[in-house]
Coordinates of C-alpha atoms in Angstrom, one line a residue:
X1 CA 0.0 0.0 0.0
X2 CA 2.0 3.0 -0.9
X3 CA -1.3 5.7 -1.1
X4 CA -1.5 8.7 1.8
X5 CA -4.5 9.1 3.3
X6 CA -6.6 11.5 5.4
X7 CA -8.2 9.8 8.8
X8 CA -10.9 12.0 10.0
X9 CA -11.5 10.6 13.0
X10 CA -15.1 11.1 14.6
X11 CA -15.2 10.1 18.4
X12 CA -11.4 11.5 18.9
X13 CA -11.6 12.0 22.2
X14 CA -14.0 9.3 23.5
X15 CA -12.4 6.0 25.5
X16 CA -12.0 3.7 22.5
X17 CA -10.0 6.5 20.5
X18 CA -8.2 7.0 23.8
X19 CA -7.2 3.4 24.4
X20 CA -7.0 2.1 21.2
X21 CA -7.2 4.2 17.9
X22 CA -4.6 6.7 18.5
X23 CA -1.9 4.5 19.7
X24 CA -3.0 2.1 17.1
X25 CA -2.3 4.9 14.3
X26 CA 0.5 6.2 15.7
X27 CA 2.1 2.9 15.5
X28 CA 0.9 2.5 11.9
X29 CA 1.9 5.9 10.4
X30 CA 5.7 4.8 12.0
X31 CA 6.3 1.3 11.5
X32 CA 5.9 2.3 8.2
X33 CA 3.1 -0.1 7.2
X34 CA 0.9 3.5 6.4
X35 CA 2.6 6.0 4.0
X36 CA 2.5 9.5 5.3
X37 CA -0.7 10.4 6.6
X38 CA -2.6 13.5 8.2
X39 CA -5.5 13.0 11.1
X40 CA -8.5 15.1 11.9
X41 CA -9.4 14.2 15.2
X42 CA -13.4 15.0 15.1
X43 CA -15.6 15.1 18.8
X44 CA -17.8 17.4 21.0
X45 CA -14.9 18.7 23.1
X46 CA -13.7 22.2 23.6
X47 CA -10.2 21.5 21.8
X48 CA -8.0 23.2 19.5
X49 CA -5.4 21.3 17.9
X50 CA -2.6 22.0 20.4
X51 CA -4.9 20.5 23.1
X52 CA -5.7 17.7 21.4
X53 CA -2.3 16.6 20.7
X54 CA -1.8 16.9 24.4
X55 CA -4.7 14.3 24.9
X56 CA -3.3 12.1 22.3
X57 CA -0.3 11.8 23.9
X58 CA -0.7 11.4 26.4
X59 CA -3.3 8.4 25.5
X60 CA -0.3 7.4 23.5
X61 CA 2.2 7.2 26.3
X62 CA -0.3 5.6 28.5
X63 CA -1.9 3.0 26.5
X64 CA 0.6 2.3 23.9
X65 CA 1.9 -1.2 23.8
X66 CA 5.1 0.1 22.8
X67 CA 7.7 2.6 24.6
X68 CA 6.8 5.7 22.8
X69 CA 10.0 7.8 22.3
X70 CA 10.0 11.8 22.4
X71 CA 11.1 12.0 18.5
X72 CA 8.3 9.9 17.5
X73 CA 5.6 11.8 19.7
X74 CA 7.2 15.0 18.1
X75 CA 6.7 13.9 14.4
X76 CA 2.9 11.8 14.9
X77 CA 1.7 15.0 16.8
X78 CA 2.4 17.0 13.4
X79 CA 0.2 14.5 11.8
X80 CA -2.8 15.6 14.1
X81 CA -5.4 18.9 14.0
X82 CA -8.6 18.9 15.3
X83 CA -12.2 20.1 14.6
X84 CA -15.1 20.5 17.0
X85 CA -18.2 18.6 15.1
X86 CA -20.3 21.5 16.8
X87 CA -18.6 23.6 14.2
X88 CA -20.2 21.8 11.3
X89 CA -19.4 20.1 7.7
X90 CA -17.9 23.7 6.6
X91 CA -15.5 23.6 8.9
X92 CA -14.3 20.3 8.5
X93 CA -14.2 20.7 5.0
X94 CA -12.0 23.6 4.9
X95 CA -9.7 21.2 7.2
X96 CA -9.8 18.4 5.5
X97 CA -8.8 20.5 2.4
X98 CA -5.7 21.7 4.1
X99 CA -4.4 18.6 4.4
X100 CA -4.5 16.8 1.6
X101 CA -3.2 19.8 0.2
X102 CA -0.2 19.4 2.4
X103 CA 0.0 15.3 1.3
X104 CA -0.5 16.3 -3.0
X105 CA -2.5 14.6 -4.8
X106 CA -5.4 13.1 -4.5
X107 CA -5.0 11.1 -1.1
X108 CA -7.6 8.6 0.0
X109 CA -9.5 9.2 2.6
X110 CA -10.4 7.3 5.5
X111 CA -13.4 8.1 7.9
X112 CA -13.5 6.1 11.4
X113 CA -16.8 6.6 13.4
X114 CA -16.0 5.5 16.7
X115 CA -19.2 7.0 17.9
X116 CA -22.6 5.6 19.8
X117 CA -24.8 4.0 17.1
X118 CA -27.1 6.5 17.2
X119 CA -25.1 8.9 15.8
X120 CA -23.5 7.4 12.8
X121 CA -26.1 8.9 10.1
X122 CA -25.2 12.2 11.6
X123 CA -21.7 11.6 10.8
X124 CA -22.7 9.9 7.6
X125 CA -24.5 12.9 6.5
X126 CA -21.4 15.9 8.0
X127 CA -19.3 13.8 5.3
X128 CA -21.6 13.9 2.9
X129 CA -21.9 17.9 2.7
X130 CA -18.4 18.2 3.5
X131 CA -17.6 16.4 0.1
X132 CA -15.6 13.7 1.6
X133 CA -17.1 10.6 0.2
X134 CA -15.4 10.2 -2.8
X135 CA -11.9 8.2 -2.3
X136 CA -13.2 7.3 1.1
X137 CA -13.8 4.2 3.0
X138 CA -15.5 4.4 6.2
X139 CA -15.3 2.2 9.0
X140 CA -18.6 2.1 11.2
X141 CA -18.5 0.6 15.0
X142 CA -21.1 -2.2 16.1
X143 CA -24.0 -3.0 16.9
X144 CA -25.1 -2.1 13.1
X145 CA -29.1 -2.0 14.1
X146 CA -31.1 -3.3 17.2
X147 CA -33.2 -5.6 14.7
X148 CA -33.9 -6.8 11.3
X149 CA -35.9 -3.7 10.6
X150 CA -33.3 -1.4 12.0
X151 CA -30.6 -3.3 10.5
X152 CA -32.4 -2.7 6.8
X153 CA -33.2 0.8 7.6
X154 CA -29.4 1.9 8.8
X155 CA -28.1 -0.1 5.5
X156 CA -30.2 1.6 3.4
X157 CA -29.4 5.1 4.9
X158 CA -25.9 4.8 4.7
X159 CA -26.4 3.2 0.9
X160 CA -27.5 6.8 0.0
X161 CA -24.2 8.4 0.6
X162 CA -21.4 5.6 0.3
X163 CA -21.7 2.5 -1.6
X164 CA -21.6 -1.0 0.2
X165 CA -17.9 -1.4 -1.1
X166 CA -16.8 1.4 1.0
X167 CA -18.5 0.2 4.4
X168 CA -16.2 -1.2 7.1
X169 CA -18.3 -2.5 9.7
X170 CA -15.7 -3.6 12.1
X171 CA -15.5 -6.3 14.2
X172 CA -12.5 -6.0 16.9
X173 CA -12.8 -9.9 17.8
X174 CA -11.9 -10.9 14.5
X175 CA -8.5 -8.7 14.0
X176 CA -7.3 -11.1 16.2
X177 CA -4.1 -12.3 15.5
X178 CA -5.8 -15.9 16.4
X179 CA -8.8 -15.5 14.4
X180 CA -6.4 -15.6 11.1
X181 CA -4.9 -18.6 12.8
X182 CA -7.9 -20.3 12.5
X183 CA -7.9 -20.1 8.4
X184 CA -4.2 -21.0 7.8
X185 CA -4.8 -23.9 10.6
X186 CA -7.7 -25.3 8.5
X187 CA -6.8 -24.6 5.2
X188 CA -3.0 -24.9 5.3
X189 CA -3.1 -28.2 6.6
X190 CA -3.6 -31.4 5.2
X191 CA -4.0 -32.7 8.4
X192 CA -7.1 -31.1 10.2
X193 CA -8.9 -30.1 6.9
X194 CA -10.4 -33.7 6.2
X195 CA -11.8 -34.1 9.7
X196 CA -13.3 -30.9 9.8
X197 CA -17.3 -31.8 10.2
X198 CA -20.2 -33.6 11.2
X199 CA -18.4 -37.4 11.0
X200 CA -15.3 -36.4 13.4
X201 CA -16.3 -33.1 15.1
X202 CA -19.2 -33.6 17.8
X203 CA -19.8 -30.1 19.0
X204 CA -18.2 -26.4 19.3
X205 CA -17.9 -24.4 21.7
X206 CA -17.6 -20.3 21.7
X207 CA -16.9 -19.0 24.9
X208 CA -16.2 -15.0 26.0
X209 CA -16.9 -14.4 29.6
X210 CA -15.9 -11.0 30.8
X211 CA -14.9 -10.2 34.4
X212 CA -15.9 -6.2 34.2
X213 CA -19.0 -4.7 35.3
X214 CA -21.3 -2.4 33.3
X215 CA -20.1 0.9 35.7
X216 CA -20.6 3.8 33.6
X217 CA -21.8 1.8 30.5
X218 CA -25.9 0.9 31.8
X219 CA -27.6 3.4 29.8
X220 CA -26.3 2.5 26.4
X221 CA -26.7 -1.7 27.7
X222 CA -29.8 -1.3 28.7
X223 CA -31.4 -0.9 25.5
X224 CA -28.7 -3.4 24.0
X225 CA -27.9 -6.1 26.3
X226 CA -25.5 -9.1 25.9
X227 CA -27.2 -10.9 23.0
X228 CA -27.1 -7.9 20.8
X229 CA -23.6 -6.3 22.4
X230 CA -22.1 -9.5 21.7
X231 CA -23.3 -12.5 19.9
X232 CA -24.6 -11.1 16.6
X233 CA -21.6 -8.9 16.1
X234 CA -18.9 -11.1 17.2
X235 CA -19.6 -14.0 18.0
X236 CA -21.6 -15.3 14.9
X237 CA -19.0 -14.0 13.1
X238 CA -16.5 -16.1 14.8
X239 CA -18.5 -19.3 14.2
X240 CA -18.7 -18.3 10.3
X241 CA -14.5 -18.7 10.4
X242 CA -14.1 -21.9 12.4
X243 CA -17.5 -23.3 9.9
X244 CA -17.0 -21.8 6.9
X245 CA -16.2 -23.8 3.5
X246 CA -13.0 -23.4 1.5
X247 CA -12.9 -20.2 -0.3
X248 CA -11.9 -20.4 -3.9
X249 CA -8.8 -18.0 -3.0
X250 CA -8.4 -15.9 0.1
X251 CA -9.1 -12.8 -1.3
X252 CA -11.8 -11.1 0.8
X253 CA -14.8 -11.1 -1.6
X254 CA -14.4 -15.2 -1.6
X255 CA -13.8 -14.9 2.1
X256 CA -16.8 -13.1 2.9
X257 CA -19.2 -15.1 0.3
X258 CA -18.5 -18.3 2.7
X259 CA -19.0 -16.4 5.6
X260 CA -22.8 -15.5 4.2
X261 CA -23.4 -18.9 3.0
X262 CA -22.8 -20.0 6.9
X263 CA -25.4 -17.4 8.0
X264 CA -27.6 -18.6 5.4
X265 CA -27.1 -21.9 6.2
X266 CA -28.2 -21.2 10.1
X267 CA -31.3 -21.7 11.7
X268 CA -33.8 -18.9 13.1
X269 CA -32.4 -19.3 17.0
X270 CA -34.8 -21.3 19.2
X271 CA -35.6 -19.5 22.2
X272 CA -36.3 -22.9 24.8
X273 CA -32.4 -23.1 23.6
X274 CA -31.4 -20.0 25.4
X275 CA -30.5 -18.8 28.8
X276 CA -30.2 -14.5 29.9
X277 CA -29.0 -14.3 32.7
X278 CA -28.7 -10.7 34.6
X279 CA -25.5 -10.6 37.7
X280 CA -27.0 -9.8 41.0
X281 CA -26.7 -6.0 41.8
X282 CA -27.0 -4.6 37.9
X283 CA -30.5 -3.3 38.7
X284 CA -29.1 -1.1 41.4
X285 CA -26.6 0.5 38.8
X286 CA -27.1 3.9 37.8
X287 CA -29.3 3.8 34.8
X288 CA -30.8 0.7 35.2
X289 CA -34.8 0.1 35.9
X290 CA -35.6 -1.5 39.2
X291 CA -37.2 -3.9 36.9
X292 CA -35.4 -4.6 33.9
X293 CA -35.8 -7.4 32.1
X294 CA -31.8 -7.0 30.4
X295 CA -29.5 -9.5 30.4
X296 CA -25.9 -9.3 31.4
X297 CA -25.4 -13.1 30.0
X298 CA -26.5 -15.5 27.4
X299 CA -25.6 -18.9 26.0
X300 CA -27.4 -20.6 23.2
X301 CA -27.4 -23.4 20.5
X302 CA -26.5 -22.3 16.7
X303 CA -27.4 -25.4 14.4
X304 CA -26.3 -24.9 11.0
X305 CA -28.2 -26.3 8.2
X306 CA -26.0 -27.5 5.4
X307 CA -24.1 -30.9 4.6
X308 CA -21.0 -30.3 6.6
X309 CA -22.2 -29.1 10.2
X310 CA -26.0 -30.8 10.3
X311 CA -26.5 -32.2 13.6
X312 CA -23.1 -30.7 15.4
X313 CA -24.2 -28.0 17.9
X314 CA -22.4 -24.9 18.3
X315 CA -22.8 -23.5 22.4
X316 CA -21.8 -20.2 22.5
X317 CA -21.9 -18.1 25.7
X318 CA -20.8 -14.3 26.8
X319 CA -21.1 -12.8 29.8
X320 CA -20.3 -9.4 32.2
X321 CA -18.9 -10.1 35.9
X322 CA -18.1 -14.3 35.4
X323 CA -15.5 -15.8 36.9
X324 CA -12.7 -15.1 34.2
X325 CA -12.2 -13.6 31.5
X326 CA -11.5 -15.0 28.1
X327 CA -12.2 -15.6 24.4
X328 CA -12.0 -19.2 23.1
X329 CA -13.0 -21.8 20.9
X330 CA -13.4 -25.4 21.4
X331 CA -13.8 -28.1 18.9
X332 CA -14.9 -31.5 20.5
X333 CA -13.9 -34.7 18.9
X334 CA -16.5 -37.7 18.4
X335 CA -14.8 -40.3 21.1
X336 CA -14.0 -43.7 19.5
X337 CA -16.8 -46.0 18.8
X338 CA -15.5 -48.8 21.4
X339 CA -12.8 -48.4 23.8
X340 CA -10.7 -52.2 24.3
X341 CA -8.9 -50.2 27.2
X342 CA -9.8 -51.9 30.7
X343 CA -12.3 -50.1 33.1
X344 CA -9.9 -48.0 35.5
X345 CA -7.7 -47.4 32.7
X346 CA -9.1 -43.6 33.0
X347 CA -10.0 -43.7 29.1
X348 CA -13.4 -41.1 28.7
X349 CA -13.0 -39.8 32.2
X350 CA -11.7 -36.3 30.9
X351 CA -14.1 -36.0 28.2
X352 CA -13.7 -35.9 24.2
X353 CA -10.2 -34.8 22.9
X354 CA -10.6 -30.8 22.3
X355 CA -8.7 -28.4 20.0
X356 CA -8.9 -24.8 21.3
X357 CA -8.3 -21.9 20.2
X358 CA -7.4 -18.8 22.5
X359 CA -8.6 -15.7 21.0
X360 CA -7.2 -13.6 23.6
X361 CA -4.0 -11.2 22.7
X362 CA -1.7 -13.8 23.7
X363 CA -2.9 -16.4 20.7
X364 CA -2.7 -19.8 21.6
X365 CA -3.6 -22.9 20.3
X366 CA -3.9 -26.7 22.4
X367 CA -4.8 -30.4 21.4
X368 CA -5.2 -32.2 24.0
X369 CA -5.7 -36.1 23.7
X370 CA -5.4 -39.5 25.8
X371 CA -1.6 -40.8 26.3
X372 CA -0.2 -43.8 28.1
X373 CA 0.8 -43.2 31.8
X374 CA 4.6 -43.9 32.2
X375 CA 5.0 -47.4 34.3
X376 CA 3.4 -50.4 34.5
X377 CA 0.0 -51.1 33.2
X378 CA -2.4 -49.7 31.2
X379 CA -3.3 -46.1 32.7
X380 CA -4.0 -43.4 30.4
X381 CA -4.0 -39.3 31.4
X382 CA -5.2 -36.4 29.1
X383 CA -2.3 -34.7 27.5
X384 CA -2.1 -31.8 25.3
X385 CA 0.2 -29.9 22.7
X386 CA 0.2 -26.2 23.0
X387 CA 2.0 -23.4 21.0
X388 CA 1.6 -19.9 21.4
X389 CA 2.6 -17.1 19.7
X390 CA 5.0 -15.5 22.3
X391 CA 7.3 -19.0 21.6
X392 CA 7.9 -17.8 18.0
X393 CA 10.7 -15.0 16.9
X394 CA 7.8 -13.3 15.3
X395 CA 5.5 -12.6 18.4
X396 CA 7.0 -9.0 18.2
X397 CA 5.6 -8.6 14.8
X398 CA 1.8 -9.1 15.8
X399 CA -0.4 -5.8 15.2
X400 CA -3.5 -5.5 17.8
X401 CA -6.7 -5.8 16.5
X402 CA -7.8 -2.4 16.0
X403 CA -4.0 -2.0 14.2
X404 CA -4.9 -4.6 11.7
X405 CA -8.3 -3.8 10.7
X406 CA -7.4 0.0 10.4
X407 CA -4.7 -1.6 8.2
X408 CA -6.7 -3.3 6.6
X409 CA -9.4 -1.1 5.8
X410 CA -6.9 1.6 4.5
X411 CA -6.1 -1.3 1.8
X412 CA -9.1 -2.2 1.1
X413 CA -9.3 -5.6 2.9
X414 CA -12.5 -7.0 3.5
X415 CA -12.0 -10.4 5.2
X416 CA -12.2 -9.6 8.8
X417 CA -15.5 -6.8 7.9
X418 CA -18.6 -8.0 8.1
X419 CA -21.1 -7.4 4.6
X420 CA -24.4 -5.8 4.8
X421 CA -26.4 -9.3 3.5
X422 CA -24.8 -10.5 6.4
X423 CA -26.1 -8.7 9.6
X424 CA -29.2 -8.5 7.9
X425 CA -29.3 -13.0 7.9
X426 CA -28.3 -12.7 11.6
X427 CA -30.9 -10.2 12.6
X428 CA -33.4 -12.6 10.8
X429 CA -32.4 -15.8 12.7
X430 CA -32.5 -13.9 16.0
X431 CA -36.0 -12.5 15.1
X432 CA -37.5 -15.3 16.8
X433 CA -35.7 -14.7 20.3
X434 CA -35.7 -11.2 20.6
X435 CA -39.5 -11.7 19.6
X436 CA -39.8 -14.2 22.3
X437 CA -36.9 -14.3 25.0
X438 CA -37.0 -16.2 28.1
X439 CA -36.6 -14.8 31.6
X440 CA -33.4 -13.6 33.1
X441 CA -32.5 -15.9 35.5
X442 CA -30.0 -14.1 38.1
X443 CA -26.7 -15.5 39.1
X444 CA -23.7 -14.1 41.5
X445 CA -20.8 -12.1 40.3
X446 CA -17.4 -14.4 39.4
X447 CA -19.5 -17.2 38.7
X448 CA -20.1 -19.0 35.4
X449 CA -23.0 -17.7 34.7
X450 CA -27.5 -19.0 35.9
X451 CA -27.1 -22.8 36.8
X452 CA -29.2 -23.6 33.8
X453 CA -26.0 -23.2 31.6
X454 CA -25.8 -26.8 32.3
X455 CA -28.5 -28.3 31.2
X456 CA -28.6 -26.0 27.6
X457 CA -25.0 -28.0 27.2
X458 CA -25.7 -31.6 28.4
X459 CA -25.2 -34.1 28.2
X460 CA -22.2 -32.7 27.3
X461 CA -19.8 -30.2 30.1
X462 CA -18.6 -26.5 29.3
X463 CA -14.9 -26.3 28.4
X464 CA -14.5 -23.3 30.9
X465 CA -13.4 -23.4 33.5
X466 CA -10.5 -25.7 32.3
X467 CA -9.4 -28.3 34.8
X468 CA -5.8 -27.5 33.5
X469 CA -4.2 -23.8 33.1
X470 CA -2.6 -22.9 30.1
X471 CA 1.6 -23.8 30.4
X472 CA 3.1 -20.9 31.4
X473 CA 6.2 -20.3 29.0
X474 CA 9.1 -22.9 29.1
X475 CA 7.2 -25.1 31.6
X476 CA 5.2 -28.2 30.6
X477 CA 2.4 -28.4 32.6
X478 CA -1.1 -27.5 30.5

């Protein structure tokens, strides 16, 4: 990619752009994986640009994975300028103009809308009458809609200013380093590739429990919650990766075709398959209704439809104040059909062999399986083979997620975004729970979740909590 571009940035000075997006472009415009660029930070604050820059920096110097050094804060805070969206499309125009001036030519531009959902055709429309659609791609912040209806309506809106082709709808779970480990494991491999369905796999599980609390976040849950925060926008679109076919080449268009023929392929969500859940003490949060009805938790069962995955259930489950925190994936294995091992051998008493993918920042990957205890007789433990990606020489090369799909969406990259046809299948299949849903059930904070988790997933067991930890580095224990 060797274009400049212009990054008007709406939200600049909210807690995502703060925590994430500036450092994250900062780190871009100087590792030299972005050719010179200029950024308008865009928000409702009282800021000029010198102002501004002090904010960015320091959210750079604070949140910044990386040692930021004086001479590269000097040269990224000449890169920044600031307009107050109060002062309207003129304004930013005239800004805009400036810069790209400054970078010659005819620079692309890219517009990032880190803002609350209900203010993205506002945006959408300051663009539009500032002339900035044209050689722009603009990335858009979930949830896209509340609902089928709102879904269409939104799509339709923003189809009136920028074509579908130059929508990002981003998706933070899937710029993963891990989640791009999950295509090169299945399809680089002759190995796993063959094994990867209904005959050999008997479920999959897709688990994100979260250890934070909604403080300060209630209003804008409350009319979201946890099904619509988190499933549709995340993790549905994990499931399409781990179930999706082979694309005819891993360009992004083939990419995201499979991923539509998954949702396609799903079936409208059954609510007696669901269980909210809502943490004791989140109706006496700021915000919240002494009677609401949102949940804080949900786990399901996805079916898909087609040849490959009929009959395999896929749990998936996310949650606010669990016990841990994490982000993983685990494929179950069909046990063998007989066992010839004697009883007390300990053959099936740790449950299917699993392969599971850790989608947290650390990227990890474990197969774990039944081995021969060393000594006499015939006693078998679970085992397990684990990489991770802070083993390799490369782990200092690994963008964070917000990094890579900025990256990516500068170039034009479409894999990890999610398509318009899309989020419109998944609002469809959830129309029958968020028509129907079935009670919150509470449960206590740092636990897994209501008790009825259990019997939604048997007569099978959740994969978290894992008996075993993760090996810490250059140990062997699991």
């Amino acid at each position: 990619m060797n274009e400049s571009h212009l990054i008007v940035l709406f939200g600049a000075t909210g807690d995502l752009a703060r925590r994430k997006l500036l450092p994250g472009l900062m780190h871009l415009l100087q590792s030299g994986l972005v050719p010179d660029s200029r950024i308008i930070g865009v928000s409702l604050d009282e800021f000029d640009d010198e102002s501004f820059r002090a904010f960015a920096e320091e959210a750079c110097r604070e949140f910044s994975p990386r040692k930021v050094k004086d001479e590269q804060w000097t040269a990224f805070a000449r890169k920044l300028s600031y307009v107050n969206v109060k002062d309207g499309a003129e304004v930013l125009a005239k800004a805009a103009k400036l810069h790209e001036d400054e970078l010659g030519g005819s620079p692309r531009r890219l517009h990032y809308l880190s803002v609350p959902p209900k203010a993205a055709l506002d945006v959408v429309h300051t663009l539009r009458d500032a002339d900035l659609v044209e050689r722009a791609r603009i990335i858009m912040e979930k949830p896209f809609g509340t609902d089928l209806a709102s879904a269409k309506s939104l799509n339709s809106q923003i189809h009136e200013v920028f074509s579908e082709d130059q929508i990002f709808r981003i998706d933070h779970f899937l710029g993963k380093e891990a989640a791009l480990n999950i295509l090169a494991f299945r399809f680089a491999n002759g190995l796993f590739e063959p094994i990867w369905n209904r005959n050999f796999i008997d479920h999959v599980q897709i688990d994100v429990p979260e250890t934070l609390s909604l403080e300060g976040r209630s209003g804008f849950y409350e009319g979201t919650g946890a099904f619509k925060d988190m499933v549709v926008t995340h993790l549905f679109q994990v499931l399409a990766f781990m179930a999706m076919e082979p694309p005819t080449s891993l360009d992004s268009d083939s990419i995201s075709e499979e991923k539509n023929k998954v949702f396609r392929s799903m079936l409208p969500l059954d609510p007696k398959h669901v269980v909210r859940g809502q943490y004791d003490g989140y109706r006496d949060e700021p915000g919240v209704a002494a009677d609401s009805e949102t949940e804080t938790f949900v786990a399901l069962k996805a079916e898909i439809d087609n040849w490959r995955w009929a009959g395999v259930p896929f749990f998936l489950r996310t949650g606010k104040k669990m016990a841990e925190g994490a982000r993983i994936i685990s494929i179950a294995f069909r046990e063998p059909p007989k066992s010839m091992f004697p009883s007390g051998s300990g053959v099936g008493l740790s449950g299917p062999d699993h392969l599971t993918f850790d989608l947290a920042d650390s990227s990890k990957m474990s197969l774990s399986f039944y081995g021969k205890r060393p000594g006499p007789g015939m006693r078998l433990d679970k085992l397990s083979m684990q990489f991770a990606m802070h083993e390799t020489e490369r782990a200092g090369d690994v963008l964070e997620a917000y990094e890579r799909l900025i990256h990516d969406a500068m170039r034009g990259e479409r894999t990890l975004f999610t398509t318009a046809e899309g989020i419109e299948r998944l609002w469809e299949i959830s129309e029958p729970l968020l028509n129907d849903p079935p009670p919150v059930r509470p449960y206590p904070s740092a636990t897994w979740g209501p008790n009825a988790v259990h019997q939604l997933i048997a007569p099978r067991a959740w994969r978290l909590p894992f008996e075993r930890s993760w090996r810490k580095p250059n140990t062997m224990a699991e």
